[in-house]
mmCIF file of N, CA, C and O in Angstrom:
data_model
loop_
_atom_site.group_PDB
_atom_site.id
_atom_site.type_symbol
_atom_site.label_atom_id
_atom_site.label_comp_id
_atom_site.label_asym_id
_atom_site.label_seq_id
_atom_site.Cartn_x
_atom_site.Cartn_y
_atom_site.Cartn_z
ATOM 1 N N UNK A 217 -21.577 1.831 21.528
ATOM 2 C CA UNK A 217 -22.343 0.846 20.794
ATOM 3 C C UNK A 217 -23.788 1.300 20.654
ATOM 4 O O UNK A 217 -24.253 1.827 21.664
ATOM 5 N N UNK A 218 -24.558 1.200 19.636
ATOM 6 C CA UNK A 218 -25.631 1.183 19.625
ATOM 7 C C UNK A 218 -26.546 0.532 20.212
ATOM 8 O O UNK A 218 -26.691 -0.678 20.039
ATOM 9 N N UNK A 219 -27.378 1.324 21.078
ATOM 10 C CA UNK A 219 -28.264 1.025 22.057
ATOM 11 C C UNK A 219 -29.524 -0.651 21.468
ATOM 12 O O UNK A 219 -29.991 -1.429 22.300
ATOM 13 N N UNK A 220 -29.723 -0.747 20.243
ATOM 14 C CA UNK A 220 -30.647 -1.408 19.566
ATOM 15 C C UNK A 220 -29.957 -2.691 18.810
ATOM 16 O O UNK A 220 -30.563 -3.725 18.527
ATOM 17 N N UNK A 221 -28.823 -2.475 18.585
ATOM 18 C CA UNK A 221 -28.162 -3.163 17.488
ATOM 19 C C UNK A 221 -26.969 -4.088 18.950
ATOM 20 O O UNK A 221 -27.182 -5.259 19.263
ATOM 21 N N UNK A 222 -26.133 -3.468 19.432
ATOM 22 C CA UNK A 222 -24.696 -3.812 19.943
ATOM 23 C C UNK A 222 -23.803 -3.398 18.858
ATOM 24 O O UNK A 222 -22.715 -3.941 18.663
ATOM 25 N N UNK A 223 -24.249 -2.467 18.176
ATOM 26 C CA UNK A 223 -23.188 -2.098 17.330
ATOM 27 C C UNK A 223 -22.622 -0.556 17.433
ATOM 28 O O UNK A 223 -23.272 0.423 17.799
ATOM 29 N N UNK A 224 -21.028 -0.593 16.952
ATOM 30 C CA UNK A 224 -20.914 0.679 16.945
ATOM 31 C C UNK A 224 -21.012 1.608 15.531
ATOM 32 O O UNK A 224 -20.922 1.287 14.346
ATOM 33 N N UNK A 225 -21.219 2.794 16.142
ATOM 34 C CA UNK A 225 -21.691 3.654 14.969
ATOM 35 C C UNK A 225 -21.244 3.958 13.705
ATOM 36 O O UNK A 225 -21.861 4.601 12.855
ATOM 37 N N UNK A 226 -20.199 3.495 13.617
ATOM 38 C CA UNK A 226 -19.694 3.267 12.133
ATOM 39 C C UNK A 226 -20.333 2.232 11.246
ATOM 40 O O UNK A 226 -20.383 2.236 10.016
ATOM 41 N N UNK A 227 -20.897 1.188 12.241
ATOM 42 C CA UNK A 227 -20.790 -0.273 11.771
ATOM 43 C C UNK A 227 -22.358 -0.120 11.400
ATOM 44 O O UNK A 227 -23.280 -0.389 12.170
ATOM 45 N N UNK A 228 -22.528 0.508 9.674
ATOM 46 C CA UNK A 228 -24.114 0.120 9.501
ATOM 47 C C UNK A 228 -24.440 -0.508 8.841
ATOM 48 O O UNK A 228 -25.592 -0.306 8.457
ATOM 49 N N UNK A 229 -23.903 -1.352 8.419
ATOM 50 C CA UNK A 229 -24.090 -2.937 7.133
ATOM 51 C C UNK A 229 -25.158 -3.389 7.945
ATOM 52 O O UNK A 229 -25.033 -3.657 9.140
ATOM 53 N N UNK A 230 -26.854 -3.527 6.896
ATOM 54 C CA UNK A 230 -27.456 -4.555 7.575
ATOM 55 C C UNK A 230 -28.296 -3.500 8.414
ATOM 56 O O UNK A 230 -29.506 -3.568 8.195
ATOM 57 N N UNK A 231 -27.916 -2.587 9.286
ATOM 58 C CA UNK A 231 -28.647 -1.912 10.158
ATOM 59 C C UNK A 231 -30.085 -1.487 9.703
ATOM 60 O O UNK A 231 -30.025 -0.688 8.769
ATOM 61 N N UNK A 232 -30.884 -1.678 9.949
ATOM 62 C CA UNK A 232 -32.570 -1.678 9.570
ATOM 63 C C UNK A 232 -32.731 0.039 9.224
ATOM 64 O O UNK A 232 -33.293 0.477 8.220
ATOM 65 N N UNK A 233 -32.125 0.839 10.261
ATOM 66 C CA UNK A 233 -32.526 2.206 9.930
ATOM 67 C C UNK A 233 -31.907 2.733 8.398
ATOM 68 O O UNK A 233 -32.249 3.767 7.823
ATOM 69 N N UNK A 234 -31.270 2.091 8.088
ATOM 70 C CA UNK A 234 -30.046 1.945 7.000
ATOM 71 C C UNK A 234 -30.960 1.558 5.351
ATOM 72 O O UNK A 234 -31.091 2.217 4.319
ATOM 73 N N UNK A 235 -31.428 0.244 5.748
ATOM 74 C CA UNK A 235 -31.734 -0.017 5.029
ATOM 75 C C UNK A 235 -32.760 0.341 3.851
ATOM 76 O O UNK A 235 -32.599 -0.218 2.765
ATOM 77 N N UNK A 236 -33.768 1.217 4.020
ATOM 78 C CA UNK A 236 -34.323 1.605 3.101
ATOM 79 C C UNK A 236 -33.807 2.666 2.312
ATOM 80 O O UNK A 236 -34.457 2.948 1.305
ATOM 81 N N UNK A 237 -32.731 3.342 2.564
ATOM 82 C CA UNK A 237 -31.617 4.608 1.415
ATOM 83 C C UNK A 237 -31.549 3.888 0.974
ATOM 84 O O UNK A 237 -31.407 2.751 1.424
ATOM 85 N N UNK A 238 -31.627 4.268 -0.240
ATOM 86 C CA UNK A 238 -30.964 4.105 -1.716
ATOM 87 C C UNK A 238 -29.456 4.711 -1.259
ATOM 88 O O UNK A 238 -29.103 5.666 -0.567
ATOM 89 N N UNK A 239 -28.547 3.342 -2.231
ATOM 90 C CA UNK A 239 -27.053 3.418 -2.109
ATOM 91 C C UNK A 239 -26.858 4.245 -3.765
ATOM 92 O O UNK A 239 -27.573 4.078 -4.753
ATOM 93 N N UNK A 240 -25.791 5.040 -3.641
ATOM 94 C CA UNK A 240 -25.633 5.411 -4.916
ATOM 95 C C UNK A 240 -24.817 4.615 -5.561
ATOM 96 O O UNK A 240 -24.119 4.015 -4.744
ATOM 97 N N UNK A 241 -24.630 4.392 -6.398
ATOM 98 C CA UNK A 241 -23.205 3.005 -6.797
ATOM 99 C C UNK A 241 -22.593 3.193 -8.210
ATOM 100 O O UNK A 241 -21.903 2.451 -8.909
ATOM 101 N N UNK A 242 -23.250 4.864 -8.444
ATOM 102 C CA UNK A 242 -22.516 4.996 -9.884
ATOM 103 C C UNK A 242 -21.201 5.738 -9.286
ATOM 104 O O UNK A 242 -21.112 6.166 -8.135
ATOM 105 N N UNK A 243 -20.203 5.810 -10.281
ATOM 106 C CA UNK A 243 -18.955 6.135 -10.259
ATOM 107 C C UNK A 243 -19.318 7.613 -9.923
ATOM 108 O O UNK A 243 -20.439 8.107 -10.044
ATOM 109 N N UNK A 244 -18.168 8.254 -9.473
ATOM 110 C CA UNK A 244 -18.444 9.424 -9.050
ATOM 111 C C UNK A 244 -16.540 9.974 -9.125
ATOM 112 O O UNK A 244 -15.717 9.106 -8.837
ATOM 113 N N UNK A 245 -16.156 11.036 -9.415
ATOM 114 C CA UNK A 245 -15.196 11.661 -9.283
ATOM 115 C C UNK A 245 -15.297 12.173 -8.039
ATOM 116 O O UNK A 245 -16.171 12.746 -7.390
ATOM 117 N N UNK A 246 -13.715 11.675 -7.798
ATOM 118 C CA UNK A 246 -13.039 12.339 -6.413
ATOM 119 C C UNK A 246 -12.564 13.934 -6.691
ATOM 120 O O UNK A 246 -12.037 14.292 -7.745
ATOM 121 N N UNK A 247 -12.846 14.819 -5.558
ATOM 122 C CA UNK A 247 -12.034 16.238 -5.880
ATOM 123 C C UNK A 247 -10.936 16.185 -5.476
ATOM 124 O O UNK A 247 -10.495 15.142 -4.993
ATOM 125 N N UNK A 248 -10.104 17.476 -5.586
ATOM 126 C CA UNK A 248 -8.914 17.733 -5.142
ATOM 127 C C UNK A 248 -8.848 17.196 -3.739
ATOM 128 O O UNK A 248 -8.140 16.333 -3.221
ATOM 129 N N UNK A 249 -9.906 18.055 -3.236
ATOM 130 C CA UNK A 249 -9.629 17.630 -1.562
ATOM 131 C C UNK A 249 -9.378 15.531 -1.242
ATOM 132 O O UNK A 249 -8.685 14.888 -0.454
ATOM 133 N N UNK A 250 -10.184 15.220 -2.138
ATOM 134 C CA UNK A 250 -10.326 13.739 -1.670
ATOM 135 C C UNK A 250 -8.549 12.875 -2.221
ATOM 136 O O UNK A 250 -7.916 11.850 -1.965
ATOM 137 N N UNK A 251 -8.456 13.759 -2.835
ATOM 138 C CA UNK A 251 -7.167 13.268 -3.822
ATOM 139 C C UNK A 251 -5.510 13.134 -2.883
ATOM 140 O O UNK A 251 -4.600 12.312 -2.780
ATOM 141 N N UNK A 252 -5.812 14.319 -2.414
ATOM 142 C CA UNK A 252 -4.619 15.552 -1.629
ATOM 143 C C UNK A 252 -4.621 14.031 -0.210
ATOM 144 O O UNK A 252 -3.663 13.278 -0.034
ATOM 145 N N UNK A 253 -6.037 13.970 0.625
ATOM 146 C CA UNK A 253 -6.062 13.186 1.679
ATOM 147 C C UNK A 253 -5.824 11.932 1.501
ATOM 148 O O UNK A 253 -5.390 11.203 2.393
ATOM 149 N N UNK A 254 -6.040 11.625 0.537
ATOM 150 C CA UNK A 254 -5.650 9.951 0.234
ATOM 151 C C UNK A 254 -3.926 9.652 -0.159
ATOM 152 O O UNK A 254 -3.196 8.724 0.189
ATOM 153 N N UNK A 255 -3.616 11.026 -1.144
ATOM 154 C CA UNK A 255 -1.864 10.698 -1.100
ATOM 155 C C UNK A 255 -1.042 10.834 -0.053
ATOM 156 O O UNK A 255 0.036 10.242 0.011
ATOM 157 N N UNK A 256 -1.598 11.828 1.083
ATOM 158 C CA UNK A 256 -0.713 12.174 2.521
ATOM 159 C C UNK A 256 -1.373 11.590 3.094
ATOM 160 O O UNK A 256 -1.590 12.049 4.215
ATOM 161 N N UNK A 257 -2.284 9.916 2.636
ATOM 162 C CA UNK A 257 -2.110 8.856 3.520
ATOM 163 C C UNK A 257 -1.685 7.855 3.018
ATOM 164 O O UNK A 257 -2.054 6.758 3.439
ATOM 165 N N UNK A 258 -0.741 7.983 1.919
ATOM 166 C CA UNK A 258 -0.028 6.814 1.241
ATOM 167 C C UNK A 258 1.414 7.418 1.359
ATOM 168 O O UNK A 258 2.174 6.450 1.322
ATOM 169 N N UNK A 259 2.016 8.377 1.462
ATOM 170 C CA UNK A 259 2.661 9.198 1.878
ATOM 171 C C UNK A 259 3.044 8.884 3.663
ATOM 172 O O UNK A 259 4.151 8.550 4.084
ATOM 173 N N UNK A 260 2.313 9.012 4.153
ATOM 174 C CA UNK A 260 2.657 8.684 6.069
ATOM 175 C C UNK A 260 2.804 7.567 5.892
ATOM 176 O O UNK A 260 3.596 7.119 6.720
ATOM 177 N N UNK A 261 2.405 6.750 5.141
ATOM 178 C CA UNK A 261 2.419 5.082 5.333
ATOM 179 C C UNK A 261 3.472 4.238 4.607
ATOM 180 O O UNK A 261 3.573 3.026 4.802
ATOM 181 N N UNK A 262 4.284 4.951 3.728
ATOM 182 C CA UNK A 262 5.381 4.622 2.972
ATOM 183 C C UNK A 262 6.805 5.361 4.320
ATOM 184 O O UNK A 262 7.971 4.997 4.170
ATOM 185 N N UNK A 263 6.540 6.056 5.148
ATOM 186 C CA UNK A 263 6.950 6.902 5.287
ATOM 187 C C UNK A 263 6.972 6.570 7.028
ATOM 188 O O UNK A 263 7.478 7.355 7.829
ATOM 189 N N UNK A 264 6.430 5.474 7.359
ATOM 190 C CA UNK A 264 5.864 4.650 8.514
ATOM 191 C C UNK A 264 5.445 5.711 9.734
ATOM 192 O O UNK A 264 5.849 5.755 10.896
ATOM 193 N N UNK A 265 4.618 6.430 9.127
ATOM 194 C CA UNK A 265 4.021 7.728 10.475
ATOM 195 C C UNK A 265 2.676 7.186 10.913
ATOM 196 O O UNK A 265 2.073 7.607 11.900
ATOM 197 N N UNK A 266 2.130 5.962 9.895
ATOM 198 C CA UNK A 266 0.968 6.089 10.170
ATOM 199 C C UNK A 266 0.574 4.306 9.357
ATOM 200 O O UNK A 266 1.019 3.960 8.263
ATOM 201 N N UNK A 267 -0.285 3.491 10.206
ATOM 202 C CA UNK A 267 -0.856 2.597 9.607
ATOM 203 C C UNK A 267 -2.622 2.646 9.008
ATOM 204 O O UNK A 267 -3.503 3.437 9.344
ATOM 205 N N UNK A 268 -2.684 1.634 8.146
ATOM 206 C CA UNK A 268 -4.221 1.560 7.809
ATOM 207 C C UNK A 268 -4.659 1.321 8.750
ATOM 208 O O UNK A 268 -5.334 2.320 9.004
ATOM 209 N N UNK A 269 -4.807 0.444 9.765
ATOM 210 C CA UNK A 269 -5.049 0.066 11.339
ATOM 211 C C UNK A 269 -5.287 1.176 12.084
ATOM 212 O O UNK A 269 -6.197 1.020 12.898
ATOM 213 N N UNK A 270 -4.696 2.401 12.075
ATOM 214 C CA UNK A 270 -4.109 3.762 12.811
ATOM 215 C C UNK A 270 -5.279 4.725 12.269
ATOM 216 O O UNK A 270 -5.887 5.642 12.821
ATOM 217 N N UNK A 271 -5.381 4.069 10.743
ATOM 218 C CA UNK A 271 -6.105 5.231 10.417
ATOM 219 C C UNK A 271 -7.963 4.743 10.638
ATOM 220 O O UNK A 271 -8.846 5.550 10.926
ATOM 221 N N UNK A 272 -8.152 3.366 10.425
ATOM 222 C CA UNK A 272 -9.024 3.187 10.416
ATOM 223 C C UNK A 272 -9.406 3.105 12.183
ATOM 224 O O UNK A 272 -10.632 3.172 12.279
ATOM 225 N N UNK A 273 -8.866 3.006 13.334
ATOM 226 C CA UNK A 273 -9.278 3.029 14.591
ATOM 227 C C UNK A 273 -9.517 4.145 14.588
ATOM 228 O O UNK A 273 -10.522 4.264 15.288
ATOM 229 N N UNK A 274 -9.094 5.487 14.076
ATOM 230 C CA UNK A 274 -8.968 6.721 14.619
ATOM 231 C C UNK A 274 -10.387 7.222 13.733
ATOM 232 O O UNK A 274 -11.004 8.207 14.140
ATOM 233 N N UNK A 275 -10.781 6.593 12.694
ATOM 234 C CA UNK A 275 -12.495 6.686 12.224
ATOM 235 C C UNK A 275 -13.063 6.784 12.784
ATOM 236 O O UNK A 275 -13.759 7.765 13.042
ATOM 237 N N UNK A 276 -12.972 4.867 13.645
ATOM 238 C CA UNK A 276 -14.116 4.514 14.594
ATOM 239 C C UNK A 276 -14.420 5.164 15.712
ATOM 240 O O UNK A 276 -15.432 5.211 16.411
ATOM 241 N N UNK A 277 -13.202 5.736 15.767
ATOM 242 C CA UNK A 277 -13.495 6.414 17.504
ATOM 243 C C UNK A 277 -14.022 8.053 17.451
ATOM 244 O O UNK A 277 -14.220 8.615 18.528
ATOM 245 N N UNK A 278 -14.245 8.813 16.145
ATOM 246 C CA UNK A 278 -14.754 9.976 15.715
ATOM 247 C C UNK A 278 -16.245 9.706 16.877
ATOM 248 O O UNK A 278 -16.562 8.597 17.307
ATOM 249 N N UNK A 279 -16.833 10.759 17.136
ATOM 250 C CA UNK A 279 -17.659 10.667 17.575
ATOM 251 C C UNK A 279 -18.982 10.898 17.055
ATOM 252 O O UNK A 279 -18.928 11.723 16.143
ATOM 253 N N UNK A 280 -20.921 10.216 17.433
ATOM 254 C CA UNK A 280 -20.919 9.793 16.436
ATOM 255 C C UNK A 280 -21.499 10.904 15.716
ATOM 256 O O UNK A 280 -21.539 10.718 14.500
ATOM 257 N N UNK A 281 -22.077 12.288 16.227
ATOM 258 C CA UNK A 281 -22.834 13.119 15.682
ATOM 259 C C UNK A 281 -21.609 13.605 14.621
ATOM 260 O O UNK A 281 -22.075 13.953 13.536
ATOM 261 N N UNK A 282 -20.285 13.690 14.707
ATOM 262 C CA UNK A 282 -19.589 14.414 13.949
ATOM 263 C C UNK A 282 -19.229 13.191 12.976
ATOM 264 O O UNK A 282 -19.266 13.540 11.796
ATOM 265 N N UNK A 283 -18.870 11.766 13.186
ATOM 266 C CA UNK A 283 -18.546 10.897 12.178
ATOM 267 C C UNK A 283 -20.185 10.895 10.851
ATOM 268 O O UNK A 283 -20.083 10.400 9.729
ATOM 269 N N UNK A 284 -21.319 11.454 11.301
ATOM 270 C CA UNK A 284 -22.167 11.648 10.608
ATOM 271 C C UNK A 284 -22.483 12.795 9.697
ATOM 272 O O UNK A 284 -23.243 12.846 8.730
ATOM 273 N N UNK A 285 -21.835 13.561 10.157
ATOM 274 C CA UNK A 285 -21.750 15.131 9.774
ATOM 275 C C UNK A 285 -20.868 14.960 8.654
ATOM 276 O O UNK A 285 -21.237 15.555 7.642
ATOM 277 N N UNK A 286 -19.471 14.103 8.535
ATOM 278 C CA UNK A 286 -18.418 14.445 8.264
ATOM 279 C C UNK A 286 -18.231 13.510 6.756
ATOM 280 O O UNK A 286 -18.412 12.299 6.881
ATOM 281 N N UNK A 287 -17.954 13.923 5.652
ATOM 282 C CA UNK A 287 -17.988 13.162 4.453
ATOM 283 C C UNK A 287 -16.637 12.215 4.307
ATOM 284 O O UNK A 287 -15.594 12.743 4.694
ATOM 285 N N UNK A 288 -16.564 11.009 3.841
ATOM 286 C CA UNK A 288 -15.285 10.114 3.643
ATOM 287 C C UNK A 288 -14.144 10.673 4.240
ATOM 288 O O UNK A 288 -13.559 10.547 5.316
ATOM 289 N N UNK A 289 -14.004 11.335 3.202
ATOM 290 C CA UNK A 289 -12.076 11.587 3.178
ATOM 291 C C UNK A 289 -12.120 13.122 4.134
ATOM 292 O O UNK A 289 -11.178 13.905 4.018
ATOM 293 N N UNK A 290 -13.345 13.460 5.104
ATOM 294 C CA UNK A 290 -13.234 14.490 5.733
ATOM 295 C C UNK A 290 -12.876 13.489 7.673
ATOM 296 O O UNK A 290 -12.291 13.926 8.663
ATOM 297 N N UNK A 291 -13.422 12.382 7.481
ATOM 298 C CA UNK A 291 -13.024 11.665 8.172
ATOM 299 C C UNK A 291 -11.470 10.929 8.312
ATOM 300 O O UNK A 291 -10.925 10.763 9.403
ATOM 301 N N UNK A 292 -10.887 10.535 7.041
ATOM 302 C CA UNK A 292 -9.443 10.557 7.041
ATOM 303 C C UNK A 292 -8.960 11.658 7.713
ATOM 304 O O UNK A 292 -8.482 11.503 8.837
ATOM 305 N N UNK A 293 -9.006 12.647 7.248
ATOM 306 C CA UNK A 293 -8.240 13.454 7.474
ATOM 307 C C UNK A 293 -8.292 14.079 8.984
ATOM 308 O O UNK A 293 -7.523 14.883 9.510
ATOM 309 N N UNK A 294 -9.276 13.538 9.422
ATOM 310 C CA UNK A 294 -9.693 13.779 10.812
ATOM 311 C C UNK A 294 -9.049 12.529 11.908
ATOM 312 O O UNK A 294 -8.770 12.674 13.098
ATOM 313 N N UNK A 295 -8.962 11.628 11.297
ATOM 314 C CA UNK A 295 -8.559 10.338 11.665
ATOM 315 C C UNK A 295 -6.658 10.639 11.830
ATOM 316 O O UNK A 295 -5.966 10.484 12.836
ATOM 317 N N UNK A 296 -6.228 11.116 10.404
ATOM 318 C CA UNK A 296 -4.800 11.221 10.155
ATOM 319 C C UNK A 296 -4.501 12.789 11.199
ATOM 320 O O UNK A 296 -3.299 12.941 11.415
ATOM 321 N N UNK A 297 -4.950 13.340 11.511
ATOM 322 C CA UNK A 297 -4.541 14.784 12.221
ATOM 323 C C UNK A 297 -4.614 13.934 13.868
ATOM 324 O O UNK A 297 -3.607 13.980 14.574
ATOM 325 N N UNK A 298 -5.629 13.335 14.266
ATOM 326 C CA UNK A 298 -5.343 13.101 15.373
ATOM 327 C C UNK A 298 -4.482 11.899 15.704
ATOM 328 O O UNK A 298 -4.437 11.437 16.844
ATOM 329 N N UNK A 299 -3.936 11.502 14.890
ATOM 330 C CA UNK A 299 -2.974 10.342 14.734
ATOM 331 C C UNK A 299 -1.366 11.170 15.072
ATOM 332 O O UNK A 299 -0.501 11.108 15.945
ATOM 333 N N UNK A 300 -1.562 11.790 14.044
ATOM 334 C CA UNK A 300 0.137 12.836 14.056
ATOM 335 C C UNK A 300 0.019 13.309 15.367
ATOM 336 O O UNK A 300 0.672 13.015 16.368
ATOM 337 N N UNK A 301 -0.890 14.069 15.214
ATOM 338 C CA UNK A 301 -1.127 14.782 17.187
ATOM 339 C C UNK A 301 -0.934 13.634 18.258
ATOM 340 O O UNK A 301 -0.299 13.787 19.302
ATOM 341 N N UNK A 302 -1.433 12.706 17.948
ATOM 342 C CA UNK A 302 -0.792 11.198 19.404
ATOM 343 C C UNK A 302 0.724 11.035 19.278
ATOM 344 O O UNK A 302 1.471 10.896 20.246
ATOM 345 N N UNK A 303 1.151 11.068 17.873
ATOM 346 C CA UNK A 303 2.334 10.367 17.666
ATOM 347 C C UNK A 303 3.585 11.710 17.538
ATOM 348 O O UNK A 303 4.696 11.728 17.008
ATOM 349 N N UNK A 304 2.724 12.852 18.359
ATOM 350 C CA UNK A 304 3.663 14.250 18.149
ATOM 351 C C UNK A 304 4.548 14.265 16.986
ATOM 352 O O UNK A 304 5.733 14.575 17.109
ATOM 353 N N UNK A 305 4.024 13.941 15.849
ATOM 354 C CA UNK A 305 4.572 14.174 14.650
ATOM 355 C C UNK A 305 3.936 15.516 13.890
ATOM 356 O O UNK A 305 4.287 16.087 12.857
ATOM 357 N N UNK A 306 2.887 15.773 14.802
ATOM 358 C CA UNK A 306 2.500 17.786 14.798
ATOM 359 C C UNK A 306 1.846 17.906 16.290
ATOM 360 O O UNK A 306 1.092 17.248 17.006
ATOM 361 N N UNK A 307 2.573 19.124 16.336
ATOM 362 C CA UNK A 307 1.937 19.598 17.806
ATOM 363 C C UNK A 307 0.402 20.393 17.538
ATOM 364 O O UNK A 307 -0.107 20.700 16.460
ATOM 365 N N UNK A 308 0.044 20.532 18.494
ATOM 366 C CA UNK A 308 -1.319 21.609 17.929
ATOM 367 C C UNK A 308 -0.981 23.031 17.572
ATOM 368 O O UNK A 308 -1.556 23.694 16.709
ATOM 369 N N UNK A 309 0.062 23.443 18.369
ATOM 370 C CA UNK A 309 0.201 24.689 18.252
ATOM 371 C C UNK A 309 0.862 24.560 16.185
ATOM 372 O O UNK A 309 0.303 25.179 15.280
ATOM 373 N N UNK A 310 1.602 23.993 16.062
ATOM 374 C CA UNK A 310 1.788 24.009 14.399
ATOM 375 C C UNK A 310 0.269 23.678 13.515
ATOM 376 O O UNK A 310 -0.143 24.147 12.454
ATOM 377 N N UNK A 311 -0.335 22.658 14.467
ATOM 378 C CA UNK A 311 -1.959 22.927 13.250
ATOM 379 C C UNK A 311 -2.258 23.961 13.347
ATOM 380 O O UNK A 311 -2.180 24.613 12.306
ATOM 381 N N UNK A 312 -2.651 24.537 14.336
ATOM 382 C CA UNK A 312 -3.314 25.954 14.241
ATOM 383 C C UNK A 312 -2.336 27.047 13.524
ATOM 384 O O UNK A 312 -2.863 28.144 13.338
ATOM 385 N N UNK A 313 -1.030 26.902 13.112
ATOM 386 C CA UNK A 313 -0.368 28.026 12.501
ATOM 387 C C UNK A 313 -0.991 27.726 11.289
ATOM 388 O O UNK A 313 -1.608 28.579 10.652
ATOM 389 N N UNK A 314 -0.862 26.509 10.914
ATOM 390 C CA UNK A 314 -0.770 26.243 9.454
ATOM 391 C C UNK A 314 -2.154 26.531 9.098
ATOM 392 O O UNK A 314 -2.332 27.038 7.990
ATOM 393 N N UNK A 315 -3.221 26.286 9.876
ATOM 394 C CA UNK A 315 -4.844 26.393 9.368
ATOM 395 C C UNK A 315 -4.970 28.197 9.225
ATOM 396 O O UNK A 315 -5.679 28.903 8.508
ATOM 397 N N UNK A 316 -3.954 28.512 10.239
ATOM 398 C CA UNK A 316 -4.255 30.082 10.265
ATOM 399 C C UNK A 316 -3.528 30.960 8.908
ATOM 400 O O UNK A 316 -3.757 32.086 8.467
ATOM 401 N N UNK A 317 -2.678 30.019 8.541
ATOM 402 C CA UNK A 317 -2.045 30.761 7.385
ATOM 403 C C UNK A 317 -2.886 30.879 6.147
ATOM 404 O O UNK A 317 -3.749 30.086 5.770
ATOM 405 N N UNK A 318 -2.499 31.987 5.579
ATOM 406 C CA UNK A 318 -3.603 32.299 4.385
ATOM 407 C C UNK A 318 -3.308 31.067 3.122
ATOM 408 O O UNK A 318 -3.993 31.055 2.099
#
């Protein structure tokens, strides 16, 4: 939780340090990458490997220098890998083949 607020670090609606950015709010195209992570999470979830609940706890609990580092759907996908890895629906040793493959 945040030391100032009682909040945790996801949670910045409202947060004062927050507040003076400018929000961007024009439309913006998603890339491939954002595209790919959002269907193999409609995909696990048709597919019952994985809930919105599942995916969104596994956000919150990113930690916070890296949940800051880390853009939207770089957080899904960070959220959905350590989800499969709890639910040994991938072992590590298969992530690391697959990241290692060309």
């Amino acid at each position: 939780m945040g030391k100032e607020t009682g909040r945790a670090h996801h949670d910045m609606g409202g947060a004062a340090k927050y507040m003076c950015e400018t929000v961007d709010t024009e439309p913006h195209d998603l890339t491939d990458f954002d595209r790919e992570v959002d269907a193999l999470r409609q995909l696990l979830s048709a597919k019952q490997l994985m809930t919105v609940d599942e995916l969104r706890r596994g956000i919150e609990a990113i930690p916070e220098a890296e949940y800051h580092r880390l853009s939207y759907y770089q957080r899904w996908i960070r959220s959905i890998t350590d989800n499969l890895l709890r639910r040994g629906v991938l072992t590590e040793a298969e992530l690391r083949a697959a990241l290692e493959a060309p």
